[in-house]
Short mmCIF file of C-alpha atoms in Angstrom, two decimals:
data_model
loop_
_atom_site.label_atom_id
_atom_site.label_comp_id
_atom_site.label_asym_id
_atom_site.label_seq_id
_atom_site.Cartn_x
_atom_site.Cartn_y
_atom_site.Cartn_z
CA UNK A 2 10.30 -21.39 9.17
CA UNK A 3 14.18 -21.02 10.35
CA UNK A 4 14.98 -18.74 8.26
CA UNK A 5 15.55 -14.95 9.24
CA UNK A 6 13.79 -11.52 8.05
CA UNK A 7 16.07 -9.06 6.61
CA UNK A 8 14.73 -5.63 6.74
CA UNK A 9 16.25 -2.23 4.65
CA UNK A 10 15.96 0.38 8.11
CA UNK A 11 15.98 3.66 6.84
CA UNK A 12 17.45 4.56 10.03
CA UNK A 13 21.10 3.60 9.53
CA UNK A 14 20.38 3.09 5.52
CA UNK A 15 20.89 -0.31 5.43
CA UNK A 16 19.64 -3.76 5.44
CA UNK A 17 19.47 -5.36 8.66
CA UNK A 18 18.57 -8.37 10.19
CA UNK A 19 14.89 -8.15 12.13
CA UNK A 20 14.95 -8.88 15.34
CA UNK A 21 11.52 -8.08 17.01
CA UNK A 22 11.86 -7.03 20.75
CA UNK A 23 9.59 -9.29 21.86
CA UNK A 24 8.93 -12.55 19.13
CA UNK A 25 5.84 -13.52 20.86
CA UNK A 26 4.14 -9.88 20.87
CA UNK A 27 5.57 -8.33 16.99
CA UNK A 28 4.08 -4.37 16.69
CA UNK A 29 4.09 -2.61 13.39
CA UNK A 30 2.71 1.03 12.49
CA UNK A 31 2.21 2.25 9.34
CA UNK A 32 1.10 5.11 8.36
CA UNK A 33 -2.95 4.75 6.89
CA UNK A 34 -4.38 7.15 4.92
CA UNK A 35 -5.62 11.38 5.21
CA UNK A 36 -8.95 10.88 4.05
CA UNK A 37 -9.84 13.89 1.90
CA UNK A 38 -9.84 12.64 -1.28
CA UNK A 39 -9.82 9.03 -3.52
CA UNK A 40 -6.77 6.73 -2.98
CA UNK A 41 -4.33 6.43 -5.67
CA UNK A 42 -1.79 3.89 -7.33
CA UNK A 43 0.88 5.85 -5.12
CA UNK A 44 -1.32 5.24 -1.96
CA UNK A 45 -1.61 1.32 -2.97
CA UNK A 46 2.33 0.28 -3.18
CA UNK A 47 2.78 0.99 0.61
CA UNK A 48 -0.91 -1.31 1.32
CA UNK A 49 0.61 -4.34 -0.21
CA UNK A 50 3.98 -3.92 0.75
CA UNK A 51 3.11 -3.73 4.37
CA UNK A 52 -0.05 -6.35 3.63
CA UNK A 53 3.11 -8.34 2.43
CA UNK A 54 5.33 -8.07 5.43
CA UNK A 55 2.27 -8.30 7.51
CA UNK A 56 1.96 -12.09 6.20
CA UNK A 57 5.63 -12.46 5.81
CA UNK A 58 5.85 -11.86 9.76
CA UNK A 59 2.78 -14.19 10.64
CA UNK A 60 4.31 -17.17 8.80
CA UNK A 61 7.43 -16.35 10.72
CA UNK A 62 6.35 -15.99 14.76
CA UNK A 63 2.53 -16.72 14.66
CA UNK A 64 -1.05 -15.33 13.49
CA UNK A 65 -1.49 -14.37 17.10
CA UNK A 66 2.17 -12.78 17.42
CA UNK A 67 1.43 -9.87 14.77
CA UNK A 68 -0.06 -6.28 15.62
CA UNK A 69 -0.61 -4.47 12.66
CA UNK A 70 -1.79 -0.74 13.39
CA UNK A 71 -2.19 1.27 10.07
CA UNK A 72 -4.52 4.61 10.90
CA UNK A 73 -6.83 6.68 9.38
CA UNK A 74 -6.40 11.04 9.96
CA UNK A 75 -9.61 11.85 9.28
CA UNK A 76 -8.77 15.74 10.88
CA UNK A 77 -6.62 17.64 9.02
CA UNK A 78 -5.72 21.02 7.16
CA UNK A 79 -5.98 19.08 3.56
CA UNK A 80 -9.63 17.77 4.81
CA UNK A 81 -10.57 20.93 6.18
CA UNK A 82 -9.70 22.25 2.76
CA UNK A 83 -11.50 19.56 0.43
CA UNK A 84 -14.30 20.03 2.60
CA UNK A 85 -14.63 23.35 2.23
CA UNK A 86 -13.99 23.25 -2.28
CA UNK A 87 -16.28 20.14 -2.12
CA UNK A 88 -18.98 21.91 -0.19
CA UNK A 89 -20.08 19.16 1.99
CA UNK A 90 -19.13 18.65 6.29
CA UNK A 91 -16.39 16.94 6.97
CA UNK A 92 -18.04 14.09 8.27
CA UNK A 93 -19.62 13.71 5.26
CA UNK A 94 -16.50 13.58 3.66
CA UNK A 95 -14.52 11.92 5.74
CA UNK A 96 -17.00 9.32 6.23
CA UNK A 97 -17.07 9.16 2.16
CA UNK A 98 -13.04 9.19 1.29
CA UNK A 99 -12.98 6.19 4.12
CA UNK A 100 -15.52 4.19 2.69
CA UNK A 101 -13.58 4.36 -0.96
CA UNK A 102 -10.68 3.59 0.84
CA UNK A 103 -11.58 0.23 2.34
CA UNK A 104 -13.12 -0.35 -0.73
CA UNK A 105 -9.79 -0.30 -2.85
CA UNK A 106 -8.15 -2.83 0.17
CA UNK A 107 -10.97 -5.21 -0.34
CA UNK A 108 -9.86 -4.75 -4.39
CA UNK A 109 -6.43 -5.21 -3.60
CA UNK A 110 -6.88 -8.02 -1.71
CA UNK A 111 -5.26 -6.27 1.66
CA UNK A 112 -6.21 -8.19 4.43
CA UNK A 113 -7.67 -5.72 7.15
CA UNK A 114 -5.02 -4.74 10.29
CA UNK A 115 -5.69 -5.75 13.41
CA UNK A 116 -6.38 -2.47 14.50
CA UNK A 117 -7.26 0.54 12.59
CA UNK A 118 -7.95 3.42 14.53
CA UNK A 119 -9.19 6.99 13.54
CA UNK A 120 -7.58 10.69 15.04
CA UNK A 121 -10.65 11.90 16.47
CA UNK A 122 -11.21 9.06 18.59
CA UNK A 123 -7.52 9.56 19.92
CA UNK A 124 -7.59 13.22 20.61
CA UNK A 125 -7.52 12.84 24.80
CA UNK A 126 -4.27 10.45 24.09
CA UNK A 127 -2.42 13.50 21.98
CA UNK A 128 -3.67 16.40 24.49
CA UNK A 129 -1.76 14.29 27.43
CA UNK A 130 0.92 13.69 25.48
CA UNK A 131 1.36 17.30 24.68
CA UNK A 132 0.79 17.89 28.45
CA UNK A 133 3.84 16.01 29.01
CA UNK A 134 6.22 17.38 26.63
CA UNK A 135 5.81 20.91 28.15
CA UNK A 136 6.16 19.81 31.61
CA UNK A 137 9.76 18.50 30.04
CA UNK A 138 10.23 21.68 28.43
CA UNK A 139 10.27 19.88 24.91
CA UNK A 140 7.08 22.68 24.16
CA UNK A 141 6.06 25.92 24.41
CA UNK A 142 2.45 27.68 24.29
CA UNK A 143 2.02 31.10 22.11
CA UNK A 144 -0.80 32.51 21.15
CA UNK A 145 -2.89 29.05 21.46
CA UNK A 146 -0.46 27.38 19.68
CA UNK A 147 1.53 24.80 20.96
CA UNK A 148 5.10 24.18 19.77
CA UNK A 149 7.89 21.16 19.51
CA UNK A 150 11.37 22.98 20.29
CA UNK A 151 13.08 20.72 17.52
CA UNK A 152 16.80 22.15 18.36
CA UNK A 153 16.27 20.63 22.15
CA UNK A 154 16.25 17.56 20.34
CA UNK A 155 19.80 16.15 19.72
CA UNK A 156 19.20 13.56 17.39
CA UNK A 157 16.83 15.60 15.26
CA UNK A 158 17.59 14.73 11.34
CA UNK A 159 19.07 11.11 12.20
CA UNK A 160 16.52 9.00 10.33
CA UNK A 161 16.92 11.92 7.42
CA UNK A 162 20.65 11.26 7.66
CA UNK A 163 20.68 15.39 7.45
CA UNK A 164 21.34 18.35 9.94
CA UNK A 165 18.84 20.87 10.85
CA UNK A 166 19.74 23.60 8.45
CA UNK A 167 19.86 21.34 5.76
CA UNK A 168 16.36 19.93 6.40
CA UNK A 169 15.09 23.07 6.65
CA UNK A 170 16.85 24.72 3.55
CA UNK A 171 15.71 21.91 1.43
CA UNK A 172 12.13 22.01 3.00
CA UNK A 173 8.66 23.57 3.32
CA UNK A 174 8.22 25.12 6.62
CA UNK A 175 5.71 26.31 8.05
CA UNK A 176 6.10 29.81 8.54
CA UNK A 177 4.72 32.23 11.84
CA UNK A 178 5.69 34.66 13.95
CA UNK A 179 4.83 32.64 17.11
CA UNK A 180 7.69 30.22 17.10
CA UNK A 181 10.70 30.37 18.85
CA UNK A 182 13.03 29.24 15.77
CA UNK A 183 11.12 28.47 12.18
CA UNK A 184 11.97 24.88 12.31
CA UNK A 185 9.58 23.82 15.62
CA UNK A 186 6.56 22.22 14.36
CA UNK A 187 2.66 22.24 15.30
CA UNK A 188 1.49 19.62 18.03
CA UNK A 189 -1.82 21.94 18.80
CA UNK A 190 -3.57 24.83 16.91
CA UNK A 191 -6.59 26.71 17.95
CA UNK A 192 -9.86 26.26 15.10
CA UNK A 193 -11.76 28.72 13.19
CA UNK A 194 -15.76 28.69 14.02
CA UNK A 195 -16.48 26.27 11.18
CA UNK A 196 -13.92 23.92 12.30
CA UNK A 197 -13.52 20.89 14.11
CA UNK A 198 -12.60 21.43 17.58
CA UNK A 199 -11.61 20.03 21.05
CA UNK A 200 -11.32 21.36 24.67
CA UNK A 201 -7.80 21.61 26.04
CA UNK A 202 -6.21 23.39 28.29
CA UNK A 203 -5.24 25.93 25.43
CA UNK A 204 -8.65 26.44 24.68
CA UNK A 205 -10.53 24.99 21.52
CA UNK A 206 -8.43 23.47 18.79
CA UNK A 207 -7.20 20.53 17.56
CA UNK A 208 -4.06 18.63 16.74
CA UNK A 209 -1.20 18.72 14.21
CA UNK A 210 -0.54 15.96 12.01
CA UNK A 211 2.51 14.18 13.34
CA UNK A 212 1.18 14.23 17.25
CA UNK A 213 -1.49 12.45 15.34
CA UNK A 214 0.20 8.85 14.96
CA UNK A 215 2.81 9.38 17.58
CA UNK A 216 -0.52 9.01 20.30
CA UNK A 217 -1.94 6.20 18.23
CA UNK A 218 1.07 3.97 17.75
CA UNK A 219 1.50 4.47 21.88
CA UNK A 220 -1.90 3.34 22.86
CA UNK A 221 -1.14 0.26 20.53
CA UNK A 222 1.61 -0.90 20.47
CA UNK A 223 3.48 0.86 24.02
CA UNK A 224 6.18 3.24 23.62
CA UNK A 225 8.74 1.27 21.77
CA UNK A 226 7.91 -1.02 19.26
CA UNK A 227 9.47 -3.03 15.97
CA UNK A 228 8.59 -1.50 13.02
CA UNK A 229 7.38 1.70 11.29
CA UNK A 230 6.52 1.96 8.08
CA UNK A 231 5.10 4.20 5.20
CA UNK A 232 6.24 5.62 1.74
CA UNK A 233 9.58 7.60 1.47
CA UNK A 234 7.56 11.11 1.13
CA UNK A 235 6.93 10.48 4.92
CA UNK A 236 10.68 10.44 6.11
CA UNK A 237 10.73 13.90 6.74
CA UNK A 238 8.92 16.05 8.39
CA UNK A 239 6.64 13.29 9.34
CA UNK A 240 8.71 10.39 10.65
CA UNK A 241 11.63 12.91 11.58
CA UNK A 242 8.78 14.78 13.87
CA UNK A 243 7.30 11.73 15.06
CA UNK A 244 10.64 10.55 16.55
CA UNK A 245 11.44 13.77 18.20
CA UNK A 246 7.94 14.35 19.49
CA UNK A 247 7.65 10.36 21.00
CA UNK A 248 11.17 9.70 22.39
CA UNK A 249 10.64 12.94 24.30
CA UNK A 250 7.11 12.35 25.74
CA UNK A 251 8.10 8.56 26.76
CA UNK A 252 11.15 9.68 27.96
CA UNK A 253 13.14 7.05 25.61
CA UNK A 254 15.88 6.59 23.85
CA UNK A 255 14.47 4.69 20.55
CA UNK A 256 10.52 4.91 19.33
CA UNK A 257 10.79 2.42 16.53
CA UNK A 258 14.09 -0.14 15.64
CA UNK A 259 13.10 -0.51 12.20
CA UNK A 260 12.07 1.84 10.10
CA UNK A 261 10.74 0.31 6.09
CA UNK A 262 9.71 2.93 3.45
CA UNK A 263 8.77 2.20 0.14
CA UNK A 264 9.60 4.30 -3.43
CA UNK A 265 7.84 6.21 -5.06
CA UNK A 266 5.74 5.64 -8.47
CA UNK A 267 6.74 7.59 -11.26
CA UNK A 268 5.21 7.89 -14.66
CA UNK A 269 7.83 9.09 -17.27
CA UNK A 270 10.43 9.19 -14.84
CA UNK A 271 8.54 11.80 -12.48
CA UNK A 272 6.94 10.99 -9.16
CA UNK A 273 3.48 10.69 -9.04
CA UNK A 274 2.04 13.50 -7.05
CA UNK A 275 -1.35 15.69 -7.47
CA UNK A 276 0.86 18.64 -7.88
CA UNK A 277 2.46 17.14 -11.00
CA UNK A 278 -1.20 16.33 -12.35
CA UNK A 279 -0.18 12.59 -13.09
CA UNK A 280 -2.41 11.28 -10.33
CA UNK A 281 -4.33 7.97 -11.65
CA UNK A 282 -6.71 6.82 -8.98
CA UNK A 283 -7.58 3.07 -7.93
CA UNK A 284 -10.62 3.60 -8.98
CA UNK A 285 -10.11 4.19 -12.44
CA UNK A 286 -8.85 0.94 -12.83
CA UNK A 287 -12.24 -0.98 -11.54
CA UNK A 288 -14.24 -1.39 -14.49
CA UNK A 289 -10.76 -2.24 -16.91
CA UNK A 290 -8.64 -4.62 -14.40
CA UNK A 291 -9.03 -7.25 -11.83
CA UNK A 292 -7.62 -6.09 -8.51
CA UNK A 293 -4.84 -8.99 -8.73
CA UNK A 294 -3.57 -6.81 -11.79
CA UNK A 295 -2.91 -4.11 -10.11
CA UNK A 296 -1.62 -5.70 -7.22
CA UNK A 297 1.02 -7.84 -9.65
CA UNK A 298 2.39 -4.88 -11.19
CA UNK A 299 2.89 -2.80 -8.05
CA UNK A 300 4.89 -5.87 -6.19
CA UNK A 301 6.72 -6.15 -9.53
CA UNK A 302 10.09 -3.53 -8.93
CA UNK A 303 11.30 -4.12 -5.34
CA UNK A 304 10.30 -1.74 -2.89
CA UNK A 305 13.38 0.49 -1.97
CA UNK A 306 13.69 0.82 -5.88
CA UNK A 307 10.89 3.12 -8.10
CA UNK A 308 8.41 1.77 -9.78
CA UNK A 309 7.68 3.57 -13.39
CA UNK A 310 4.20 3.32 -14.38
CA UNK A 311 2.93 2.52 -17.73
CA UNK A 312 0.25 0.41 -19.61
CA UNK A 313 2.26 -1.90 -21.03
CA UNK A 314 3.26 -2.85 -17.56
CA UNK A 315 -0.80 -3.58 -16.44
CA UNK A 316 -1.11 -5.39 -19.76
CA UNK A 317 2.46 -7.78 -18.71
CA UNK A 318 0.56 -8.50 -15.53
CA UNK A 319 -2.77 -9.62 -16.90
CA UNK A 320 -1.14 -12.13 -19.22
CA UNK A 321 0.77 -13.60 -16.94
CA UNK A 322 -2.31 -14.08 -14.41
CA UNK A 323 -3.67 -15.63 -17.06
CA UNK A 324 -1.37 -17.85 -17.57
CA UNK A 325 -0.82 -18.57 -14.10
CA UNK A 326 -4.85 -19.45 -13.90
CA UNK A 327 -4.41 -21.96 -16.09
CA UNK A 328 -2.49 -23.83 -12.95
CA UNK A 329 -5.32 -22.51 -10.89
CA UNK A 330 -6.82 -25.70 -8.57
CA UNK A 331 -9.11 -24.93 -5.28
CA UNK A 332 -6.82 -25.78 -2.18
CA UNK A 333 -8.75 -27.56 1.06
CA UNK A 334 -5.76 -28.32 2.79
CA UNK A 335 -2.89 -26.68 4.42
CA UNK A 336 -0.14 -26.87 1.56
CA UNK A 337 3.47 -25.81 2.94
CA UNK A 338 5.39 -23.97 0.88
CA UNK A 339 9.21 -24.47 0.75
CA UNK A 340 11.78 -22.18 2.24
CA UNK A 341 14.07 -21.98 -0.63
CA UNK A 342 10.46 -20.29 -2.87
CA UNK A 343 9.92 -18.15 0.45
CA UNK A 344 13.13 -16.84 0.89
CA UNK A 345 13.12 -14.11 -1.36
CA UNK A 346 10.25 -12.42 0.76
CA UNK A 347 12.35 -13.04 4.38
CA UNK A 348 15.10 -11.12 2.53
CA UNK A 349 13.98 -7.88 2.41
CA UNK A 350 10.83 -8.31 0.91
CA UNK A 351 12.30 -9.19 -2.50
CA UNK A 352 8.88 -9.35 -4.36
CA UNK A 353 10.87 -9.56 -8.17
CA UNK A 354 12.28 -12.73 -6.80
CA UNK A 355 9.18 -14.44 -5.68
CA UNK A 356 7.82 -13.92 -8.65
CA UNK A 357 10.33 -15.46 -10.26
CA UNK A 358 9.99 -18.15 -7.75
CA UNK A 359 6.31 -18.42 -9.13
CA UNK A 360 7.30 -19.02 -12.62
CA UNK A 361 9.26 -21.78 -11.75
CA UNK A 362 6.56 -23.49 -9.53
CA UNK A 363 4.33 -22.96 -12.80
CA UNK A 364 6.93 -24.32 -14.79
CA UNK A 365 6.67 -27.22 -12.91
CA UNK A 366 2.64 -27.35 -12.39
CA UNK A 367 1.33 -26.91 -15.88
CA UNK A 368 2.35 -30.55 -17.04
CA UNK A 369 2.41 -31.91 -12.98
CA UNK A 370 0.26 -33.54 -10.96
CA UNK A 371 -2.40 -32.00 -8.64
CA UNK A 372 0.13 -31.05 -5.44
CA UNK A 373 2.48 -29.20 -7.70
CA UNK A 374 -0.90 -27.52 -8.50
CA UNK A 375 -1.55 -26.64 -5.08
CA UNK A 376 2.09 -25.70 -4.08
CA UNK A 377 1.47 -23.28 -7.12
CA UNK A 378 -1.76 -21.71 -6.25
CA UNK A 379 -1.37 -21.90 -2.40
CA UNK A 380 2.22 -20.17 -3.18
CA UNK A 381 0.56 -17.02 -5.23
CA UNK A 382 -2.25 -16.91 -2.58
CA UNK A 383 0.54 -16.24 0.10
CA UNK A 384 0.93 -12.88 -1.41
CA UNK A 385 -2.43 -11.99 -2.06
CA UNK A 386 -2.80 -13.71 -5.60
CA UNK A 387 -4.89 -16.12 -7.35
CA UNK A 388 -7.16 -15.09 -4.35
CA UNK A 389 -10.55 -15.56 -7.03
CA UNK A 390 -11.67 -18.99 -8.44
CA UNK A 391 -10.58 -19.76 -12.12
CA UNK A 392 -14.68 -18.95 -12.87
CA UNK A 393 -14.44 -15.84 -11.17
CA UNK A 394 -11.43 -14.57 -12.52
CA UNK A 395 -12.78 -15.59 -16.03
CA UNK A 396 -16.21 -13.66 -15.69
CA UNK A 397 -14.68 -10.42 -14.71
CA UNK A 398 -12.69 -10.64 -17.88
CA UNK A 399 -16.10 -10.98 -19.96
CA UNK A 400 -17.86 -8.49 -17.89
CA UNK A 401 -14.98 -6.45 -19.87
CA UNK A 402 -15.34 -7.64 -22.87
CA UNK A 403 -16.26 -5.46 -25.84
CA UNK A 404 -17.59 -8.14 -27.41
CA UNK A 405 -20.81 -10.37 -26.60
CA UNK A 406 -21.02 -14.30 -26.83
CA UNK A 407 -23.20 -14.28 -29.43
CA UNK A 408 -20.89 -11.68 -31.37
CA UNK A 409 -17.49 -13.79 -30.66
CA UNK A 410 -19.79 -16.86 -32.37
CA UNK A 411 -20.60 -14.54 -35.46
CA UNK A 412 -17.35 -13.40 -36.07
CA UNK A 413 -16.18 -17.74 -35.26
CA UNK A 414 -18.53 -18.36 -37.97
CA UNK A 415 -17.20 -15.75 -40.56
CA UNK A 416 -14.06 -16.81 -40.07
CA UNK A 417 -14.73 -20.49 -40.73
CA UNK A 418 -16.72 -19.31 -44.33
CA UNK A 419 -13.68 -16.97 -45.10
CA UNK A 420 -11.32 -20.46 -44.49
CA UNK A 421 -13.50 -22.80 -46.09
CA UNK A 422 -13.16 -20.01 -49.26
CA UNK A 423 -9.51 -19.89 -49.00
CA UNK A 424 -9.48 -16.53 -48.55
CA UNK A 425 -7.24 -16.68 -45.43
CA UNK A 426 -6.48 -13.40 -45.27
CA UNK A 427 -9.97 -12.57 -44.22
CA UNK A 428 -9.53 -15.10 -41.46
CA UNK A 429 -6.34 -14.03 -40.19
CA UNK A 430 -7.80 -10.64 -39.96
CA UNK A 431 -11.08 -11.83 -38.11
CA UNK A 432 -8.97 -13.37 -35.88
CA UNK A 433 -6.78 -10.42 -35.08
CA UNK A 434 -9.61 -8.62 -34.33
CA UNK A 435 -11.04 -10.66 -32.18
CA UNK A 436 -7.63 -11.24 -30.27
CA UNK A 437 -7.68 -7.48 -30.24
CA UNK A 438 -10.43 -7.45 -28.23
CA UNK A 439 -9.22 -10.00 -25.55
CA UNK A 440 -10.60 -13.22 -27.78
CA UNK A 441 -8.25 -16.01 -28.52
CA UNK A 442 -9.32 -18.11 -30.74
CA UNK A 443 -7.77 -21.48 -31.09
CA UNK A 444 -8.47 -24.64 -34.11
CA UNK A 445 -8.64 -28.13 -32.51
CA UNK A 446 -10.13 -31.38 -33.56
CA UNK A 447 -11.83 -29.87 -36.61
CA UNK A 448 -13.51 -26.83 -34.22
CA UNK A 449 -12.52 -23.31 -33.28
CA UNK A 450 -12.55 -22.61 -29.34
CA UNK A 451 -12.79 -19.56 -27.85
CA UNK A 452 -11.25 -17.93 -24.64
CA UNK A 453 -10.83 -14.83 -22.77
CA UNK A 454 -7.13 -14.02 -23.05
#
């Protein structure tokens, strides 16, 4: 593949040609999960986009040239709290949320990272770290706490694009008596009894959230790397703190040259956030939707754009899988797809235009022979499509159906009396119903077919 990866950096706010530091050793972060309660359709767009990418930069420098790194916190104030309303440990919990979680990858067809590693197996990396940003005077102990002096930073606010006053005016600190200024943030607090804790040399505690991936991305990927990535809601405090906190521990001058951050989901125009009360979780959509559903409508609206939420948009999504299935042919060999359908994904990710890539390999599949088949199914499986066999995809669809064989058969059978009546109208409205209810029925060769729409 010659052709080059455009990336939009939200540092600088603009698109940007990739160039990896190293082409034969790629690192990308993102930011995984806080496990404290089920994933939602928010929390999926940033696991295929960066699923996406991850595949996007394979094809482009080598299986073996990729480090994905997407982490789980699984110690936090939000867990502590869930915990706590939930009334089971934290473990428990933890170990719960996580298991949910890996379940909705394996539903979205999200190929696993090639490393995934949890806080609280990291905590020795983030109390050294810590160590060394006091030594530089970047930190500051009171009362147990242990502080980031944000206004030693110069370039505090440049992924934000904003000064410090305006970050902080338009923000929610985290107010307390024991900072220096209101704007430093938490790298270490001390625990209640019924917390989680960890011996340091500020006594029993554990760490804040942003120190969190800051030690993790080090220990994977070194202290400056390609790409960092997670939804826009992150940009500040998160990223901003990350930054500040790494740069100044490594004692460099960049953490990560790229930085990719996806929209957010609205529904009716407003974001989709628990506090709004429009949350609708992955798994609600189990029992209705194949996975690939889901996962078509999320890469439908480009990433740096929003994506508003709605049925009609799941129901857009299932059709045209089902369409597309009808191309469906099982692939043994490797099938190379062409740059001019892949070049919509090296620029910038541009999922709406590989899609419409997709209808035009269709186009050309549904009346070709069987290696416009394969270019067609081998192209949808590229991004995590047409990932099922055309049986499988079929019985998931009856599994959903409100109707049994033997009552589509009945209702065939009515339908046929009604026509052989001439009372059409009765037909017509047996087969409405029945289309209703995700049966087409079509009249060939003197019979009447039946198939899962």
């Amino acid at each position: 593949m010659n052709q080059d990866i455009f990336l939009t950096n939200t540092l600088g706010n603009k698109k940007e040609k990739f160039t990896p530091i190293d082409p034969t050793n790629v690192g990308m972060y993102v930011c995984g999960p806080t496990v404290y309660d089920d994933p939602h359709v928010g929390n999926a767009r940033p696991l295929i986009l960066f699923d996406i990418l991850f595949k996007v930069l394979k094809c482009k420098y080598g299986n073996e040239s990729v480090t994905y790194v997407r982490n789980i916190t699984d110690i936090d104030d939000k867990i502590i709290k869930s915990s706590a309303e939930k009334k089971i440990s934290i473990t428990k919990l933890t170990s719960d949320v996580t298991k949910k979680f890996h379940d909705d990858c394996n539903y979205l067809n999200c190929e696993p990272p090639t490393y995934e590693p949890k806080a609280t197996d990291n905590i020795e990396l983030m109390i050294n770290m810590i160590n060394e940003l006091i030594k530089s005077e970047f930190a500051y102990e009171e009362g147990k706490h242990i502080y980031f002096k944000v206004r030693k930073y110069n370039d505090y606010g440049k992924l934000s694009n904003k000064n410090i006053d305006d970050l902080i005016a338009g923000s929610r600190i985290e107010l307390s008596d024991k900072k220096q200024n209101q704007e430093d943030f938490v790298l270490w607090k001390p625990s209640k009894d019924s917390e989680p804790s960890w011996e340091s040399p500020w006594g029993k505690g554990r760490p804040g959230w942003h120190l969190e991936c800051s030690a993790m991305s080090k220990k994977y990927l070194g202290d400056t790397f390609d790409i960092h990535g997670g939804g826009r809601d992150l940009i500040f405090p998160h990223h901003e703190n990350e930054i500040a906190q790494s740069v100044c521990a490594n004692k460099t001058t960049k953490f990560a040259n790229y930085w990719v951050h996806n929209n957010f989901i609205t529904m009716s125009k407003e974001k989709m956030a628990k506090s709004q009360g429009n949350i609708l979780k992955i798994n609600d959509f189990k029992k209705k939707y194949n996975g690939q559903v889901l996962r078509l409508a999320l890469i439908s609206a480009h990433y740096t754009q929003p994506l508003d939420w709605n049925e009609e948009l799941m129901a857009e999504c299932e059709k045209t899988l089902n369409k597309w299935y009808n191309c469906y042919v099982s692939v043994n060999k490797k099938v190379l797809i062409k740059d001019d359908d892949l070049k919509p994904l090296y620029d910038d990710l541009n999922t709406p235009g590989y899609i419409a890539s997709l209808h035009r390999l269709y186009d050309k599949a549904k009346d070709g022979n069987r290696e416009e088949k394969e270019l067609f199914t081998t192209a949808c499986k590229f991004i995590g499509l047409l990932n099922q066999s055309k049986e499988e995809w079929n019985s998931f669809k009856r599994q959903n159906l409100k109707l049994s064989e033997k009552d589509i058969l009945n209702k065939i059978d009515e339908r046929n009396k009604a026509r052989d009546k001439k009372n059409y109208k009765l037909a017509d409205k047996i087969r409405d119903e029945l289309l209703g209810k995700g049966v087409l029925i079509e009249d060939k060769d003197g019979k009447t077919i039946w198939k899962i729409k």
